[in-house]
XYZ file of C-alpha atoms in Angstrom:
278
model
C 64.459 122.751 144.619
C 67.942 122.117 143.290
C 69.748 119.066 144.549
C 72.510 119.984 146.969
C 75.911 118.657 146.071
C 78.732 117.829 148.400
C 81.295 120.623 148.657
C 84.842 119.387 148.220
C 87.341 120.043 150.962
C 90.830 121.372 150.233
C 92.253 117.862 150.652
C 89.756 116.483 148.139
C 90.606 119.219 145.642
C 94.312 118.428 145.969
C 93.484 114.746 145.445
C 91.597 115.517 142.229
C 94.499 117.605 140.916
C 96.919 114.778 141.712
C 94.697 112.277 139.918
C 94.725 114.506 136.845
C 98.528 114.597 136.932
C 98.629 110.823 137.400
C 96.432 110.456 134.332
C 98.969 112.425 132.291
C 101.779 110.265 133.634
C 99.825 107.151 132.669
C 99.560 108.493 129.126
C 103.360 108.901 129.047
C 103.818 105.346 130.347
C 101.386 104.115 127.706
C 103.395 105.767 124.927
C 106.727 104.406 126.202
C 105.272 100.920 126.709
C 103.990 100.817 123.135
C 107.274 102.123 121.731
C 109.464 99.655 123.633
C 107.328 96.562 123.062
C 106.775 97.444 119.399
C 110.517 97.796 118.779
C 111.277 94.607 120.718
C 108.699 92.485 118.896
C 109.623 93.785 115.437
C 113.337 93.473 116.213
C 113.085 89.839 117.281
C 110.913 88.977 114.282
C 113.330 90.675 111.863
C 116.353 88.982 113.490
C 114.834 85.499 113.269
C 113.772 86.099 109.683
C 117.305 87.243 108.777
C 118.772 84.083 110.356
C 116.368 81.867 108.441
C 117.092 83.721 105.192
C 120.644 82.386 105.385
C 119.232 78.876 105.031
C 116.287 79.712 102.771
C 116.696 76.755 100.395
C 116.586 74.369 103.366
C 113.517 75.829 105.069
C 109.866 75.908 104.051
C 107.620 78.970 104.242
C 106.113 77.788 107.538
C 109.379 78.653 109.284
C 109.040 82.292 108.199
C 105.378 82.730 109.135
C 105.828 83.292 112.927
C 108.678 85.771 112.343
C 106.662 87.667 109.732
C 103.688 87.715 112.102
C 105.873 89.189 114.871
C 107.047 91.985 112.577
C 103.426 92.770 111.695
C 102.424 92.656 115.372
C 105.179 95.151 116.193
C 103.684 97.629 113.717
C 100.201 97.000 115.103
C 101.443 97.637 118.655
C 102.752 101.063 117.572
C 99.342 101.996 116.169
C 97.419 100.586 119.133
C 99.681 102.403 121.608
C 99.247 105.673 119.688
C 95.471 105.174 119.778
C 95.577 104.509 123.531
C 97.751 107.545 124.212
C 95.425 109.750 122.175
C 92.501 108.406 124.169
C 94.334 109.130 127.423
C 95.145 112.693 126.345
C 91.542 113.244 125.230
C 90.411 111.544 128.445
C 87.976 109.473 126.427
C 86.711 106.507 128.414
C 85.316 104.953 125.238
C 88.678 105.130 123.450
C 90.512 103.692 126.445
C 88.117 100.743 126.606
C 88.588 100.211 122.868
C 92.341 100.350 123.511
C 91.940 97.528 126.035
C 90.029 95.447 123.473
C 92.728 96.035 120.834
C 95.416 95.017 123.324
C 93.506 91.810 123.993
C 93.495 91.085 120.242
C 97.248 91.767 120.090
C 97.684 89.367 123.020
C 95.966 86.601 121.038
C 98.131 87.298 117.971
C 101.323 87.170 120.026
C 100.205 83.993 121.726
C 99.549 82.440 118.311
C 103.023 83.426 117.082
C 104.604 81.989 120.231
C 102.778 78.683 119.943
C 103.704 78.477 116.251
C 107.356 78.927 117.222
C 107.190 75.990 119.618
C 105.338 73.843 117.076
C 108.193 74.390 114.594
C 110.430 72.256 116.813
C 108.210 69.220 116.434
C 110.026 66.740 114.156
C 112.607 69.407 113.301
C 115.645 67.097 113.191
C 114.001 64.582 110.850
C 112.902 67.431 108.598
C 116.385 68.990 108.433
C 118.066 65.625 107.800
C 115.745 65.005 104.852
C 116.124 68.518 103.411
C 119.894 68.538 103.778
C 120.237 65.131 102.112
C 118.137 66.242 99.147
C 120.005 69.558 98.916
C 123.383 67.836 98.851
C 122.176 65.743 95.910
C 121.474 68.968 93.978
C 124.688 70.744 94.990
C 126.134 70.326 91.477
C 123.063 71.488 89.576
C 121.489 74.270 91.660
C 123.590 77.351 92.383
C 121.205 78.622 95.089
C 121.384 75.339 96.990
C 125.164 75.305 96.559
C 125.380 78.842 97.956
C 123.263 77.941 100.997
C 125.289 74.800 101.755
C 128.587 76.655 101.333
C 127.398 79.411 103.674
C 126.272 76.829 106.240
C 129.535 74.873 106.133
C 131.704 77.994 106.316
C 129.793 79.739 109.116
C 129.085 76.638 111.202
C 132.522 75.138 110.449
C 131.093 71.767 109.521
C 131.079 69.400 106.576
C 128.350 67.119 105.301
C 125.407 65.781 107.249
C 127.135 63.752 109.967
C 130.707 64.099 108.634
C 132.597 64.813 105.419
C 132.043 61.157 104.424
C 128.489 62.153 103.466
C 129.941 63.850 100.372
C 131.250 60.563 99.025
C 130.093 60.071 95.437
C 128.265 63.413 95.294
C 131.045 65.463 93.657
C 133.290 64.616 90.741
C 136.719 63.764 92.057
C 139.074 66.744 92.185
C 137.029 69.014 89.884
C 134.445 70.722 92.106
C 136.093 70.849 95.494
C 139.028 69.617 97.485
C 140.097 66.097 98.317
C 139.632 64.853 101.890
C 142.683 64.008 104.030
C 142.331 60.306 103.259
C 142.403 61.132 99.546
C 139.238 59.194 98.758
C 136.441 61.797 98.959
C 135.985 65.105 97.181
C 134.257 67.724 99.329
C 133.302 71.382 98.663
C 135.986 73.936 99.477
C 133.578 75.396 102.044
C 134.517 72.413 104.235
C 138.044 73.791 104.586
C 139.181 75.286 107.894
C 141.351 78.355 107.193
C 143.221 76.412 104.522
C 142.315 73.237 102.702
C 144.975 71.309 104.557
C 142.337 70.873 107.264
C 138.725 69.873 106.740
C 135.959 70.286 109.306
C 135.404 66.986 111.071
C 131.972 67.825 112.449
C 128.783 67.233 110.524
C 126.323 70.103 110.010
C 123.060 68.579 111.157
C 123.451 69.131 114.919
C 124.753 72.673 114.486
C 122.044 73.562 111.999
C 119.460 72.025 114.315
C 120.761 74.193 117.162
C 120.612 77.415 115.121
C 117.129 76.812 113.709
C 115.749 75.312 116.928
C 117.102 78.008 119.241
C 115.848 80.715 116.897
C 112.367 79.196 117.116
C 112.651 79.041 120.926
C 113.747 82.688 121.116
C 110.858 83.711 118.879
C 108.320 81.739 120.907
C 109.664 82.898 124.282
C 109.690 86.549 123.246
C 106.181 86.389 121.778
C 104.686 84.718 124.852
C 106.556 87.001 127.289
C 105.340 90.119 125.495
C 101.856 88.593 125.336
C 101.832 88.323 129.131
C 102.893 91.966 129.342
C 99.994 92.816 127.048
C 97.660 91.214 129.586
C 99.032 93.647 132.146
C 98.426 96.347 129.551
C 94.769 95.322 129.300
C 94.377 95.601 133.085
C 96.226 98.923 133.035
C 93.900 100.247 130.320
C 90.813 99.235 132.294
C 92.250 100.928 135.391
C 93.038 104.039 133.357
C 89.482 104.109 132.006
C 88.030 103.990 135.521
C 90.472 106.662 136.661
C 89.496 108.978 133.798
C 85.812 108.460 134.516
C 86.410 109.327 138.183
C 88.463 112.402 137.255
C 85.699 113.686 135.006
C 83.171 113.291 137.812
C 85.367 115.087 140.322
C 86.179 117.911 137.911
C 82.488 118.379 137.288
C 82.005 118.688 141.035
C 84.781 121.280 141.192
C 83.165 123.278 138.386
C 79.791 123.113 140.153
C 81.343 124.242 143.429
C 83.133 127.139 141.728
C 79.947 128.212 139.959
C 77.937 128.054 143.194
C 80.627 130.067 144.960
C 80.494 132.765 142.267
C 76.697 132.840 142.396
C 76.758 133.263 146.169
C 79.215 136.152 145.833
C 77.070 137.834 143.174
C 74.016 137.386 145.362
C 75.861 138.776 148.393
C 77.073 141.908 146.575
C 73.660 142.342 144.962
C 71.938 142.259 148.359
C 74.411 144.788 149.784
C 73.888 147.118 146.846
C 70.125 146.831 147.227
C 70.377 147.562 150.981
C 72.571 150.625 150.359
C 70.180 152.097 147.828
C 67.294 151.542 150.221
């Protein structure tokens, strides 16, 4: 004897249809979420890397690692989101669960990048003071270092480490720059403000510290914020997987009900035909 299944009411059928439509909407949300977060993560990583490139001779490779990782994560998010959307369209519970696992891995990568950004601030001022002092010593002999220092002094409108006095004895008098207002110190022309009648009175260390430090904070904050969103994405993926599983079950019930209805009709017309011939 065949097991009798529950016949769906009209309200239940409407509910199943709505759940199917909601599943399609979730796939659209999934695609948009992956696109937006991928662009945001890659954009922030590329921006921070571009800022650091302006001071490349002053910064070690460890400053670039979190930004490079963010750019890579952005590309990974695109691929993971595409995989999740494909799973949603195919209504594959297995693929959706795998999507949740991949999102969890992305969460860990983003968290690592964020923590690395915060770690960069540890001892940052002492590091920059040391690097800038050494770089100023090589200003005359290394064109790359000279270019970086000139860019820094022009863009940040500063001169020297703490003040233009830090250039004392580092340049040959009157041959490689301009003379300070007191006439005793030769400084690079990049210290000039609009014209060389005025020289920047502020040192560069605090302004450089602000640029590098705030860039690290922005990188870390963005990475951790997106990581928290990825946690929501993991929960969303698990919910979507359960929803798809439920939809498949309900659709199977609808198919069974339709088949039983057709069989009953065939049986009814067959009985009538048999009665008529009798």
